[in-house]
Short mmCIF file of C-alpha atoms in Angstrom, two decimals:
data_model
loop_
_atom_site.label_atom_id
_atom_site.label_comp_id
_atom_site.label_asym_id
_atom_site.label_seq_id
_atom_site.Cartn_x
_atom_site.Cartn_y
_atom_site.Cartn_z
CA UNK A 235 25.69 -138.33 -132.09
CA UNK A 236 24.54 -137.29 -135.60
CA UNK A 237 20.83 -137.42 -134.80
CA UNK A 238 21.41 -135.84 -131.39
CA UNK A 239 23.40 -133.03 -133.01
CA UNK A 240 20.68 -132.45 -135.59
CA UNK A 241 17.96 -132.37 -132.90
CA UNK A 242 19.97 -129.92 -130.79
CA UNK A 243 20.53 -127.73 -133.86
CA UNK A 244 16.80 -127.74 -134.72
CA UNK A 245 15.85 -126.70 -131.17
CA UNK A 246 18.59 -124.07 -131.03
CA UNK A 247 17.55 -122.64 -134.38
CA UNK A 248 13.95 -122.25 -133.16
CA UNK A 249 15.21 -120.47 -130.03
CA UNK A 250 17.48 -118.05 -131.89
CA UNK A 251 15.65 -117.14 -135.10
CA UNK A 252 12.14 -117.37 -136.51
CA UNK A 253 13.48 -117.84 -140.02
CA UNK A 254 16.33 -120.32 -140.35
CA UNK A 255 17.77 -123.12 -142.45
CA UNK A 256 19.46 -126.15 -140.89
CA UNK A 257 21.70 -128.39 -142.99
CA UNK A 258 24.55 -130.85 -142.58
CA UNK A 259 28.16 -129.94 -143.37
CA UNK A 260 30.53 -132.27 -145.22
CA UNK A 261 32.61 -132.62 -142.06
CA UNK A 262 29.65 -134.03 -140.13
CA UNK A 263 28.62 -130.86 -138.34
CA UNK A 264 25.36 -128.95 -138.63
CA UNK A 265 24.98 -125.36 -139.87
CA UNK A 266 22.15 -123.01 -138.93
CA UNK A 267 21.74 -120.09 -141.33
CA UNK A 268 19.73 -116.99 -140.49
CA UNK A 269 19.44 -115.24 -143.84
CA UNK A 270 17.40 -112.34 -142.44
CA UNK A 271 20.14 -111.48 -139.91
CA UNK A 272 22.97 -112.44 -142.31
CA UNK A 273 24.62 -114.75 -139.73
CA UNK A 274 25.42 -118.47 -139.48
CA UNK A 275 26.23 -120.86 -136.65
CA UNK A 276 28.06 -124.17 -137.02
CA UNK A 277 27.81 -127.00 -134.50
CA UNK A 278 30.39 -129.76 -134.84
CA UNK A 279 31.47 -132.63 -132.59
CA UNK A 280 34.58 -131.67 -130.63
CA UNK A 281 37.36 -133.81 -129.19
CA UNK A 282 35.34 -134.80 -126.14
CA UNK A 283 32.38 -137.17 -126.28
CA UNK A 284 29.90 -134.67 -124.85
CA UNK A 285 31.35 -131.47 -126.36
CA UNK A 286 30.41 -129.31 -129.32
CA UNK A 287 32.55 -126.83 -131.22
CA UNK A 288 30.33 -123.82 -131.87
CA UNK A 289 31.44 -121.33 -134.52
CA UNK A 290 29.67 -118.17 -135.73
CA UNK A 291 30.15 -115.91 -138.72
CA UNK A 292 28.54 -113.62 -141.28
CA UNK A 293 26.73 -114.30 -144.52
CA UNK A 294 28.15 -112.09 -147.26
CA UNK A 295 26.41 -110.55 -150.24
CA UNK A 296 25.41 -113.25 -152.70
CA UNK A 297 24.84 -115.78 -149.91
CA UNK A 298 28.41 -116.99 -149.41
CA UNK A 299 29.61 -117.51 -145.85
CA UNK A 300 32.54 -115.60 -144.44
CA UNK A 301 35.04 -117.50 -142.29
CA UNK A 302 34.12 -117.93 -138.63
CA UNK A 303 34.76 -114.83 -136.56
CA UNK A 304 34.55 -116.57 -133.20
CA UNK A 305 34.26 -120.06 -131.74
CA UNK A 306 33.75 -121.81 -128.41
CA UNK A 307 33.51 -125.34 -127.00
CA UNK A 308 30.29 -126.13 -125.15
CA UNK A 309 29.21 -129.24 -123.24
CA UNK A 310 26.02 -130.86 -124.55
CA UNK A 311 25.01 -131.80 -121.03
CA UNK A 312 24.88 -128.10 -120.07
CA UNK A 313 21.53 -127.77 -121.83
CA UNK A 314 20.02 -125.81 -124.68
CA UNK A 315 19.83 -122.54 -122.75
CA UNK A 316 23.58 -122.49 -122.10
CA UNK A 317 24.20 -123.40 -125.74
CA UNK A 318 21.82 -120.62 -126.87
CA UNK A 319 23.56 -118.09 -124.60
CA UNK A 320 26.94 -119.10 -126.02
CA UNK A 321 25.62 -118.77 -129.57
CA UNK A 322 24.18 -115.33 -128.84
CA UNK A 323 27.53 -114.22 -127.41
CA UNK A 324 29.39 -115.52 -130.48
CA UNK A 325 26.88 -113.87 -132.81
CA UNK A 326 27.28 -110.59 -130.93
CA UNK A 327 31.08 -110.84 -131.31
CA UNK A 328 30.71 -111.54 -135.03
CA UNK A 329 28.36 -108.57 -135.40
CA UNK A 330 30.75 -106.32 -133.45
CA UNK A 331 33.66 -107.43 -135.64
CA UNK A 332 31.61 -106.77 -138.77
CA UNK A 333 30.55 -103.32 -137.56
CA UNK A 334 34.10 -102.48 -136.48
CA UNK A 335 35.49 -103.47 -139.87
CA UNK A 336 32.77 -101.60 -141.75
CA UNK A 337 33.12 -98.53 -139.52
CA UNK A 338 36.87 -98.28 -139.92
CA UNK A 339 36.60 -98.70 -143.69
CA UNK A 340 33.89 -96.05 -143.90
CA UNK A 341 35.82 -93.57 -141.76
CA UNK A 342 38.93 -94.06 -143.84
CA UNK A 343 40.95 -95.56 -140.99
CA UNK A 344 42.10 -99.14 -140.89
CA UNK A 345 43.69 -101.33 -138.30
CA UNK A 346 46.59 -101.99 -140.61
CA UNK A 347 47.66 -99.51 -143.24
CA UNK A 348 47.06 -100.48 -146.81
CA UNK A 349 49.95 -100.24 -149.19
CA UNK A 350 49.44 -97.94 -152.12
CA UNK A 351 51.17 -98.53 -155.41
CA UNK A 352 50.39 -95.07 -156.78
CA UNK A 353 53.21 -92.84 -157.90
CA UNK A 354 53.93 -89.53 -156.23
CA UNK A 355 52.46 -87.73 -159.25
CA UNK A 356 49.17 -89.65 -158.95
CA UNK A 357 48.50 -88.52 -155.40
CA UNK A 358 46.12 -85.68 -154.72
CA UNK A 359 47.31 -82.08 -154.50
CA UNK A 360 46.67 -81.96 -150.74
CA UNK A 361 48.72 -85.11 -150.01
CA UNK A 362 51.96 -83.81 -148.53
CA UNK A 363 53.33 -87.09 -147.20
CA UNK A 364 56.67 -88.02 -148.77
CA UNK A 365 56.87 -91.02 -151.07
CA UNK A 366 58.02 -94.24 -149.40
CA UNK A 367 60.35 -96.99 -150.59
CA UNK A 368 59.72 -100.72 -150.11
CA UNK A 369 60.98 -100.69 -146.52
CA UNK A 370 58.74 -97.77 -145.54
CA UNK A 371 61.48 -95.13 -145.42
CA UNK A 372 60.93 -91.70 -146.93
CA UNK A 373 62.25 -91.78 -150.47
CA UNK A 374 64.28 -88.92 -151.89
CA UNK A 375 62.81 -87.30 -154.98
CA UNK A 376 65.66 -88.53 -157.20
CA UNK A 377 64.12 -90.54 -160.03
CA UNK A 378 67.23 -91.73 -161.84
CA UNK A 379 69.25 -94.18 -159.76
CA UNK A 380 72.98 -94.89 -159.92
CA UNK A 381 72.58 -98.08 -161.96
CA UNK A 382 70.48 -96.21 -164.54
CA UNK A 383 73.27 -93.67 -164.98
CA UNK A 384 75.87 -96.45 -165.42
CA UNK A 385 73.77 -98.13 -168.12
CA UNK A 386 73.09 -94.81 -169.84
CA UNK A 387 76.81 -93.90 -169.90
CA UNK A 388 77.69 -97.39 -171.20
CA UNK A 389 75.24 -97.06 -174.09
CA UNK A 390 76.55 -93.59 -174.92
CA UNK A 391 80.12 -94.95 -174.84
CA UNK A 392 79.31 -97.85 -177.20
CA UNK A 393 77.54 -95.50 -179.64
CA UNK A 394 80.51 -93.12 -179.45
CA UNK A 395 82.99 -95.95 -180.20
CA UNK A 396 80.88 -97.09 -183.15
CA UNK A 397 80.74 -93.54 -184.55
CA UNK A 398 84.52 -93.18 -184.08
CA UNK A 399 85.23 -96.47 -185.90
CA UNK A 400 82.90 -95.56 -188.79
CA UNK A 401 84.62 -92.16 -189.10
CA UNK A 402 88.08 -93.79 -189.20
CA UNK A 403 87.15 -96.17 -192.04
CA UNK A 404 85.37 -93.59 -194.16
#
């Protein structure tokens, strides 16, 4: 299966990209890297005897690989053209995910809101949204909580008792 997997990967790499690198993974699979398109494909033996797990992802800046964006199981007996079509579909999904993530970051929108740890004072002058507490509720503008007042009054009381006792002994 190892030599068959490597041969299939070599043929697939030639079909997909002019420039490519094929190497073996630690887990026994084969990776095809297309540096010029900043994508990778992984072929690994699947649970079945004649099946491959095909995964596709991006190559990040600096050459590191991002986690797989999409995966599929393909039968080896289906042929190289079916495998190539599946790889192209997975690569298109990975590219669409990458463009969608980059587009939403560039436009300022995000699929999930990011939490900001800035204080109300640090926000811009045109930001009129109320400050939020940890549970996402609008926070009142009171800065000194009840427990802070209790501690403050306790300290003032202790200082007052100390001053009273010093005045009595003097």
